[in-house]
Every structure is written in structure tokens, then in C-alpha cells.
């Protein structure tokens, strides 16, 4: 099994266009090999119903103008998250989900050739409303859906949809049945539906693996579940994870797992576990660098030999980042340097259109010798370099960023940009922001500290520890920043700006 690399997606080489906004609980389905369609989700208690598409061949993100059936006065399904979505040919079928505290039971299809929504609720009897169910395609005609949560109880029913007749049929399953659950994953492998994890009625997160037979008519098998206990390094109990099929492997990523349910005790995961379909065992996917932040309720899609990760939630933050997971030898992997903690961010050439940090560019720029020496000696001696510090209104990058954040012509946009950075997190800072942020950081130090009191600063009174203070003052430009410098730069900036405003 090849070693894989995590690489943050880059708008300079991976795609252009309008990226989807941050979200979790959304769906993202492959339409053949041509595109990925992202629908719905949740961010900051707001439920979404937008459609954003990644055109794989043209490396373009766009938002199609959809037509067709209406709900709640707008085209297409109402806003929702934690629904199921499955593609059959050029069609994306949507069922259920949640909007606020309401579980949904409506049924929709989007024709991605003409971007037309159709409301299919009138076609026969539908499954009961639910969220956190899981579904998978059976060949190129049928869809199977299992489990979920209806607001009162966990479900263990199995429904099969014929996408030609648009009829749902509840499958009568004999023998042992898995415990009811939601937040699990299902995927068809050959003639069997594999189901893993989820949260059960008793409360705990589960780590069991089951196989369902009897879904292929030609096999004439009696539908029945079998619990599988495979050798190898099995994943821990998980909920809200993804399982993506790629070649001989099923790749499991992310999810959360504790004895609670979305509680502060939840532990989120970011490791990659592979189910080897040939040897029928669990394996850890060898990765040579640090993975994205742990998360659940994200999406993971297979694009050739690559995987594309988008969004998710970690109990505190909703993500809008895009990551590639690629095998060694892939051109994208060449962007990585030996150690991700030593990755250099090229703020001039690499940007993200959706306000997320991106992966490193090729090569490594040598860091400031003065700064490195200061770090090793744990000192913060400052020498004024006011000759390179320019006024805010003459700093074109700073002014342009202020206009981008608060709008052209806005009054007080400089302080508004600073307020924006005060509220930002390291994950929300874009590459375009790094250069103006660094310059403003240096400007504040020069103007409000060195310019007034010289280099012998009373740093502790401003909230700094002394030996860690102003460690980025001597950086010539943002290209000298490493990935793990971003949180420290932002933290120092916030303390610095607070001290300036207080004084």
C-alpha cells in the first residue's frame, strides 16, 4: 500500500471559481468522473440548500442556476443537513435530513445535465422522516438506505428505491439485525452492503461492521445481516465518519467517538483506516505528514487515485477547507517538503478563494537568521526597522484586504479589518491575509512600542512573556512564515492590538 500525502488544495493549481462556503452535515456526490455536486449542510446554526459543483476536468468550482420544483417559495429542496444523497448516472437523489429540530421526509432528484430539481414526494409511500441515515447505490438503478433517527427513536429499517419506477420498498430482513443507529456509514461492495459504526439507542458510539446480503435480485438470496470481525488495525468506534471506495480499498476518515453525543467530551478523529477488500482486513493507511484537523460530518470524494476532503465540524468550528489525499508519485505530492511543520507558505503565489489556508508550494525559503538565532536563545531583542514600515493608507496590500473584508468605500475599514483579525482563528486566516497581517503587526510594534519606549520593552505588562514576544518582528515578508507560525503570529497580534487600544 502506497504512502499517501495530505496536501491543502490550492486555487493556483487545483481549481478556480466559486468554492462552497464552510459547512458540515452536507453531502457531496460524484457524478460519473466529470463532477462532484455539494448540497446543503449547516454552518452557525444556519441550514443551507445551495448547490456547488466541482468540474473535475476543467478544475472549476461553480454554482449552477437550478430550475424545477419549488419548496418554501424557492427552487429545489428546503435548507437541510444530515440528509442522504446518492447519484445514479446524471441524477442526484436527496431524501430526508434535518432543518432546525424538524426531521424531514421529502424526496427530490436533481438532473445534473440540465440542473433541474423535481419533487418526488408524490411517488408512492416514502420512508418515515429521519436524519443521520446512510445510503448507497446498488449498481446503476437502485439505492439502499439504512437506519437514522426520527426524533424519538433510532431506526434499523432497510429501504430500497428503484430509480426507474421511483418506488420505495422496505426490505424484509430475517435473522439477526444490527442494533438501531444513526450517524453510521454504508457502502456497496460487490453484492453486499457494508455498514460501520454510528450511535445506537443505548447511547454509546459503536465500532461494529455488518454485511447485508439479498440486495441483488439476480442472486435470489434471502436478505440477511452478518456481523463481520476482521483482523488488522480496526478503527475505533465512530460516528459521523466517511467511507470512500477507491480501487481495492475502502478508506475510512474522521468521525467522533465517545460515550456521549456531540458533547464536550467528544473526541474527534483524523486518521485514515483502510479496509482491504482483497485480504479482508483493516489497515492503517501510511501517511507521511500531518493530516487536516480532526472532524466529523465532512465529505470525502474519490477523484481518480486522489481523495478530496471538504468541510466538517469538530465540536467548536465548522470547516471550509479543501484537502487532497494523494499517493506518493502524484504531482500534487511534490508540493510537500520533508516536514509539514517546516512547510513554507508562499503568500504571493498561492491563495484560496474561500478564505482558507492552502498547502505549501514547492521549495523552501530560508528563514531569517536573526529570527532563528533569537528563537534559539529565547530572547526578544528588537531593533527598529522603521524604514520598511509604511503608513496604513500607503500599504496597498493592507488597504486592499480592508476593502475586501468590509467593502469598498466603507468608513473605518482599517479598524474593521483589525477587528476582523481579532475575531479570526488560525484556520480562518487566508494566505492573502498573511502579508498585510504581518505588516500591520510590525507597524504596531514600531509605532506604539519602539517609537515610544525604545527596544527595552515592558512586555509582561502587555500580556507577553518576554522571551516569546514579537518573534516575527524581523521577518522580511510572509513567505518566511511556517505553517505552525500562524497561530502564534495571530495570538501575538491580538495581544499587541489589545494593548495598543487599551493604552
JSON list of N, CA, C and O in Angstrom, two decimals, residues 8 314 316-320 355-357 419-430 433-434 437 486-491 494:
[
{"chain": "A", "resi": 8, "resn": "UNK", "atom": "N", "xyz": [-2.97, 20.57, 1.26]},
{"chain": "A", "resi": 8, "resn": "UNK", "atom": "CA", "xyz": [-4.07, 21.53, 1.22]},
{"chain": "A", "resi": 8, "resn": "UNK", "atom": "C", "xyz": [-4.30, 21.98, -0.22]},
{"chain": "A", "resi": 8, "resn": "UNK", "atom": "O", "xyz": [-3.35, 22.32, -0.93]},
{"chain": "A", "resi": 314, "resn": "UNK", "atom": "N", "xyz": [-15.84, 20.04, 14.35]},
{"chain": "A", "resi": 314, "resn": "UNK", "atom": "CA", "xyz": [-15.03, 19.40, 15.38]},
{"chain": "A", "resi": 314, "resn": "UNK", "atom": "C", "xyz": [-15.53, 19.70, 16.80]},
{"chain": "A", "resi": 314, "resn": "UNK", "atom": "O", "xyz": [-14.78, 19.61, 17.76]},
{"chain": "A", "resi": 316, "resn": "UNK", "atom": "N", "xyz": [-16.42, 22.57, 17.83]},
{"chain": "A", "resi": 316, "resn": "UNK", "atom": "CA", "xyz": [-16.28, 24.02, 18.05]},
{"chain": "A", "resi": 316, "resn": "UNK", "atom": "C", "xyz": [-16.35, 24.78, 16.73]},
{"chain": "A", "resi": 316, "resn": "UNK", "atom": "O", "xyz": [-17.01, 25.80, 16.65]},
{"chain": "A", "resi": 317, "resn": "UNK", "atom": "N", "xyz": [-15.64, 24.28, 15.73]},
{"chain": "A", "resi": 317, "resn": "UNK", "atom": "CA", "xyz": [-15.50, 25.02, 14.47]},
{"chain": "A", "resi": 317, "resn": "UNK", "atom": "C", "xyz": [-16.11, 24.25, 13.31]},
{"chain": "A", "resi": 317, "resn": "UNK", "atom": "O", "xyz": [-16.06, 23.02, 13.27]},
{"chain": "A", "resi": 318, "resn": "UNK", "atom": "N", "xyz": [-16.68, 25.01, 12.37]},
{"chain": "A", "resi": 318, "resn": "UNK", "atom": "CA", "xyz": [-17.14, 24.45, 11.10]},
{"chain": "A", "resi": 318, "resn": "UNK", "atom": "C", "xyz": [-16.09, 24.76, 10.05]},
{"chain": "A", "resi": 318, "resn": "UNK", "atom": "O", "xyz": [-15.68, 25.92, 9.91]},
{"chain": "A", "resi": 319, "resn": "UNK", "atom": "N", "xyz": [-15.67, 23.76, 9.31]},
{"chain": "A", "resi": 319, "resn": "UNK", "atom": "CA", "xyz": [-14.56, 23.93, 8.37]},
{"chain": "A", "resi": 319, "resn": "UNK", "atom": "C", "xyz": [-15.05, 24.18, 6.94]},
{"chain": "A", "resi": 319, "resn": "UNK", "atom": "O", "xyz": [-16.09, 23.68, 6.53]},
{"chain": "A", "resi": 320, "resn": "UNK", "atom": "N", "xyz": [-14.24, 24.94, 6.21]},
{"chain": "A", "resi": 320, "resn": "UNK", "atom": "CA", "xyz": [-14.49, 25.17, 4.80]},
{"chain": "A", "resi": 320, "resn": "UNK", "atom": "C", "xyz": [-13.27, 24.86, 3.98]},
{"chain": "A", "resi": 320, "resn": "UNK", "atom": "O", "xyz": [-13.16, 25.27, 2.82]},
{"chain": "A", "resi": 355, "resn": "UNK", "atom": "N", "xyz": [-11.30, 31.74, 1.48]},
{"chain": "A", "resi": 355, "resn": "UNK", "atom": "CA", "xyz": [-10.79, 32.22, 2.76]},
{"chain": "A", "resi": 355, "resn": "UNK", "atom": "C", "xyz": [-10.30, 31.09, 3.65]},
{"chain": "A", "resi": 355, "resn": "UNK", "atom": "O", "xyz": [-10.60, 31.04, 4.84]},
{"chain": "A", "resi": 356, "resn": "UNK", "atom": "N", "xyz": [-9.55, 30.13, 3.08]},
{"chain": "A", "resi": 356, "resn": "UNK", "atom": "CA", "xyz": [-8.94, 29.07, 3.87]},
{"chain": "A", "resi": 356, "resn": "UNK", "atom": "C", "xyz": [-7.47, 29.02, 3.54]},
{"chain": "A", "resi": 356, "resn": "UNK", "atom": "O", "xyz": [-7.05, 29.34, 2.43]},
{"chain": "A", "resi": 357, "resn": "UNK", "atom": "N", "xyz": [-6.64, 28.58, 4.48]},
{"chain": "A", "resi": 357, "resn": "UNK", "atom": "CA", "xyz": [-5.23, 28.40, 4.21]},
{"chain": "A", "resi": 357, "resn": "UNK", "atom": "C", "xyz": [-5.05, 27.26, 3.23]},
{"chain": "A", "resi": 357, "resn": "UNK", "atom": "O", "xyz": [-5.82, 26.32, 3.20]},
{"chain": "A", "resi": 419, "resn": "UNK", "atom": "N", "xyz": [-10.45, 44.52, 13.61]},
{"chain": "A", "resi": 419, "resn": "UNK", "atom": "CA", "xyz": [-11.48, 43.82, 14.37]},
{"chain": "A", "resi": 419, "resn": "UNK", "atom": "C", "xyz": [-11.70, 42.41, 13.80]},
{"chain": "A", "resi": 419, "resn": "UNK", "atom": "O", "xyz": [-11.90, 41.44, 14.55]},
{"chain": "A", "resi": 420, "resn": "UNK", "atom": "N", "xyz": [-11.66, 42.31, 12.48]},
{"chain": "A", "resi": 420, "resn": "UNK", "atom": "CA", "xyz": [-11.80, 41.02, 11.81]},
{"chain": "A", "resi": 420, "resn": "UNK", "atom": "C", "xyz": [-10.71, 40.06, 12.25]},
{"chain": "A", "resi": 420, "resn": "UNK", "atom": "O", "xyz": [-10.99, 38.89, 12.56]},
{"chain": "A", "resi": 421, "resn": "UNK", "atom": "N", "xyz": [-9.48, 40.54, 12.32]},
{"chain": "A", "resi": 421, "resn": "UNK", "atom": "CA", "xyz": [-8.37, 39.68, 12.76]},
{"chain": "A", "resi": 421, "resn": "UNK", "atom": "C", "xyz": [-8.49, 39.33, 14.24]},
{"chain": "A", "resi": 421, "resn": "UNK", "atom": "O", "xyz": [-8.11, 38.24, 14.66]},
{"chain": "A", "resi": 422, "resn": "UNK", "atom": "N", "xyz": [-9.03, 40.24, 15.04]},
{"chain": "A", "resi": 422, "resn": "UNK", "atom": "CA", "xyz": [-9.22, 39.95, 16.46]},
{"chain": "A", "resi": 422, "resn": "UNK", "atom": "C", "xyz": [-10.20, 38.79, 16.64]},
{"chain": "A", "resi": 422, "resn": "UNK", "atom": "O", "xyz": [-10.12, 38.03, 17.62]},
{"chain": "A", "resi": 423, "resn": "UNK", "atom": "N", "xyz": [-11.14, 38.65, 15.72]},
{"chain": "A", "resi": 423, "resn": "UNK", "atom": "CA", "xyz": [-12.15, 37.60, 15.81]},
{"chain": "A", "resi": 423, "resn": "UNK", "atom": "C", "xyz": [-11.75, 36.33, 15.05]},
{"chain": "A", "resi": 423, "resn": "UNK", "atom": "O", "xyz": [-12.44, 35.31, 15.14]},
{"chain": "A", "resi": 424, "resn": "UNK", "atom": "N", "xyz": [-10.67, 36.40, 14.29]},
{"chain": "A", "resi": 424, "resn": "UNK", "atom": "CA", "xyz": [-10.29, 35.28, 13.44]},
{"chain": "A", "resi": 424, "resn": "UNK", "atom": "C", "xyz": [-9.63, 34.16, 14.23]},
{"chain": "A", "resi": 424, "resn": "UNK", "atom": "O", "xyz": [-9.12, 34.36, 15.33]},
{"chain": "A", "resi": 425, "resn": "UNK", "atom": "N", "xyz": [-9.65, 32.97, 13.64]},
{"chain": "A", "resi": 425, "resn": "UNK", "atom": "CA", "xyz": [-8.91, 31.82, 14.16]},
{"chain": "A", "resi": 425, "resn": "UNK", "atom": "C", "xyz": [-7.80, 31.48, 13.17]},
{"chain": "A", "resi": 425, "resn": "UNK", "atom": "O", "xyz": [-7.87, 31.89, 12.00]},
{"chain": "A", "resi": 426, "resn": "UNK", "atom": "N", "xyz": [-6.79, 30.74, 13.58]},
{"chain": "A", "resi": 426, "resn": "UNK", "atom": "CA", "xyz": [-5.72, 30.38, 12.64]},
{"chain": "A", "resi": 426, "resn": "UNK", "atom": "C", "xyz": [-6.24, 29.66, 11.39]},
{"chain": "A", "resi": 426, "resn": "UNK", "atom": "O", "xyz": [-5.73, 29.87, 10.30]},
{"chain": "A", "resi": 427, "resn": "UNK", "atom": "N", "xyz": [-7.29, 28.84, 11.56]},
{"chain": "A", "resi": 427, "resn": "UNK", "atom": "CA", "xyz": [-7.81, 28.10, 10.42]},
{"chain": "A", "resi": 427, "resn": "UNK", "atom": "C", "xyz": [-8.58, 29.00, 9.45]},
{"chain": "A", "resi": 427, "resn": "UNK", "atom": "O", "xyz": [-8.76, 28.66, 8.29]},
{"chain": "A", "resi": 428, "resn": "UNK", "atom": "N", "xyz": [-9.07, 30.15, 9.93]},
{"chain": "A", "resi": 428, "resn": "UNK", "atom": "CA", "xyz": [-9.86, 31.03, 9.06]},
{"chain": "A", "resi": 428, "resn": "UNK", "atom": "C", "xyz": [-9.02, 32.06, 8.33]},
{"chain": "A", "resi": 428, "resn": "UNK", "atom": "O", "xyz": [-9.50, 32.73, 7.43]},
{"chain": "A", "resi": 429, "resn": "UNK", "atom": "N", "xyz": [-7.76, 32.21, 8.75]},
{"chain": "A", "resi": 429, "resn": "UNK", "atom": "CA", "xyz": [-6.88, 33.19, 8.10]},
{"chain": "A", "resi": 429, "resn": "UNK", "atom": "C", "xyz": [-6.49, 32.68, 6.71]},
{"chain": "A", "resi": 429, "resn": "UNK", "atom": "O", "xyz": [-6.07, 31.53, 6.55]},
{"chain": "A", "resi": 430, "resn": "UNK", "atom": "N", "xyz": [-6.64, 33.53, 5.70]},
{"chain": "A", "resi": 430, "resn": "UNK", "atom": "CA", "xyz": [-6.26, 33.14, 4.34]},
{"chain": "A", "resi": 430, "resn": "UNK", "atom": "C", "xyz": [-4.82, 33.54, 4.06]},
{"chain": "A", "resi": 430, "resn": "UNK", "atom": "O", "xyz": [-4.24, 34.39, 4.74]},
{"chain": "A", "resi": 433, "resn": "UNK", "atom": "N", "xyz": [-4.22, 37.15, 3.56]},
{"chain": "A", "resi": 433, "resn": "UNK", "atom": "CA", "xyz": [-4.21, 37.98, 4.76]},
{"chain": "A", "resi": 433, "resn": "UNK", "atom": "C", "xyz": [-2.86, 37.99, 5.46]},
{"chain": "A", "resi": 433, "resn": "UNK", "atom": "O", "xyz": [-2.59, 38.88, 6.27]},
{"chain": "A", "resi": 434, "resn": "UNK", "atom": "N", "xyz": [-2.02, 36.99, 5.20]},
{"chain": "A", "resi": 434, "resn": "UNK", "atom": "CA", "xyz": [-0.79, 36.85, 5.97]},
{"chain": "A", "resi": 434, "resn": "UNK", "atom": "C", "xyz": [0.15, 38.05, 5.81]},
{"chain": "A", "resi": 434, "resn": "UNK", "atom": "O", "xyz": [0.71, 38.55, 6.79]},
{"chain": "A", "resi": 437, "resn": "UNK", "atom": "N", "xyz": [-1.32, 41.18, 7.45]},
{"chain": "A", "resi": 437, "resn": "UNK", "atom": "CA", "xyz": [-1.35, 40.94, 8.90]},
{"chain": "A", "resi": 437, "resn": "UNK", "atom": "C", "xyz": [0.05, 41.11, 9.49]},
{"chain": "A", "resi": 437, "resn": "UNK", "atom": "O", "xyz": [0.23, 41.78, 10.52]},
{"chain": "A", "resi": 486, "resn": "UNK", "atom": "N", "xyz": [1.51, 30.40, 12.18]},
{"chain": "A", "resi": 486, "resn": "UNK", "atom": "CA", "xyz": [0.28, 31.19, 12.02]},
{"chain": "A", "resi": 486, "resn": "UNK", "atom": "C", "xyz": [-0.46, 31.39, 13.34]},
{"chain": "A", "resi": 486, "resn": "UNK", "atom": "O", "xyz": [-0.81, 32.53, 13.68]},
{"chain": "A", "resi": 487, "resn": "UNK", "atom": "N", "xyz": [-0.70, 30.34, 14.13]},
{"chain": "A", "resi": 487, "resn": "UNK", "atom": "CA", "xyz": [-1.40, 30.57, 15.39]},
{"chain": "A", "resi": 487, "resn": "UNK", "atom": "C", "xyz": [-0.65, 31.52, 16.32]},
{"chain": "A", "resi": 487, "resn": "UNK", "atom": "O", "xyz": [-1.26, 32.35, 17.01]},
{"chain": "A", "resi": 488, "resn": "UNK", "atom": "N", "xyz": [0.69, 31.44, 16.35]},
{"chain": "A", "resi": 488, "resn": "UNK", "atom": "CA", "xyz": [1.49, 32.29, 17.23]},
{"chain": "A", "resi": 488, "resn": "UNK", "atom": "C", "xyz": [1.47, 33.75, 16.76]},
{"chain": "A", "resi": 488, "resn": "UNK", "atom": "O", "xyz": [1.38, 34.68, 17.57]},
{"chain": "A", "resi": 489, "resn": "UNK", "atom": "N", "xyz": [1.57, 33.94, 15.44]},
{"chain": "A", "resi": 489, "resn": "UNK", "atom": "CA", "xyz": [1.51, 35.30, 14.90]},
{"chain": "A", "resi": 489, "resn": "UNK", "atom": "C", "xyz": [0.16, 35.94, 15.24]},
{"chain": "A", "resi": 489, "resn": "UNK", "atom": "O", "xyz": [0.10, 37.09, 15.70]},
{"chain": "A", "resi": 490, "resn": "UNK", "atom": "N", "xyz": [-0.92, 35.20, 15.01]},
{"chain": "A", "resi": 490, "resn": "UNK", "atom": "CA", "xyz": [-2.23, 35.75, 15.27]},
{"chain": "A", "resi": 490, "resn": "UNK", "atom": "C", "xyz": [-2.43, 36.04, 16.76]},
{"chain": "A", "resi": 490, "resn": "UNK", "atom": "O", "xyz": [-3.00, 37.08, 17.14]},
{"chain": "A", "resi": 491, "resn": "UNK", "atom": "N", "xyz": [-1.95, 35.14, 17.62]},
{"chain": "A", "resi": 491, "resn": "UNK", "atom": "CA", "xyz": [-2.09, 35.34, 19.07]},
{"chain": "A", "resi": 491, "resn": "UNK", "atom": "C", "xyz": [-1.31, 36.58, 19.52]},
{"chain": "A", "resi": 491, "resn": "UNK", "atom": "O", "xyz": [-1.81, 37.39, 20.31]},
{"chain": "A", "resi": 494, "resn": "UNK", "atom": "N", "xyz": [-3.13, 39.76, 18.41]},
{"chain": "A", "resi": 494, "resn": "UNK", "atom": "CA", "xyz": [-4.30, 40.08, 19.23]},
{"chain": "A", "resi": 494, "resn": "UNK", "atom": "C", "xyz": [-3.90, 40.72, 20.55]},
{"chain": "A", "resi": 494, "resn": "UNK", "atom": "O", "xyz": [-4.50, 41.70, 21.00]}
]
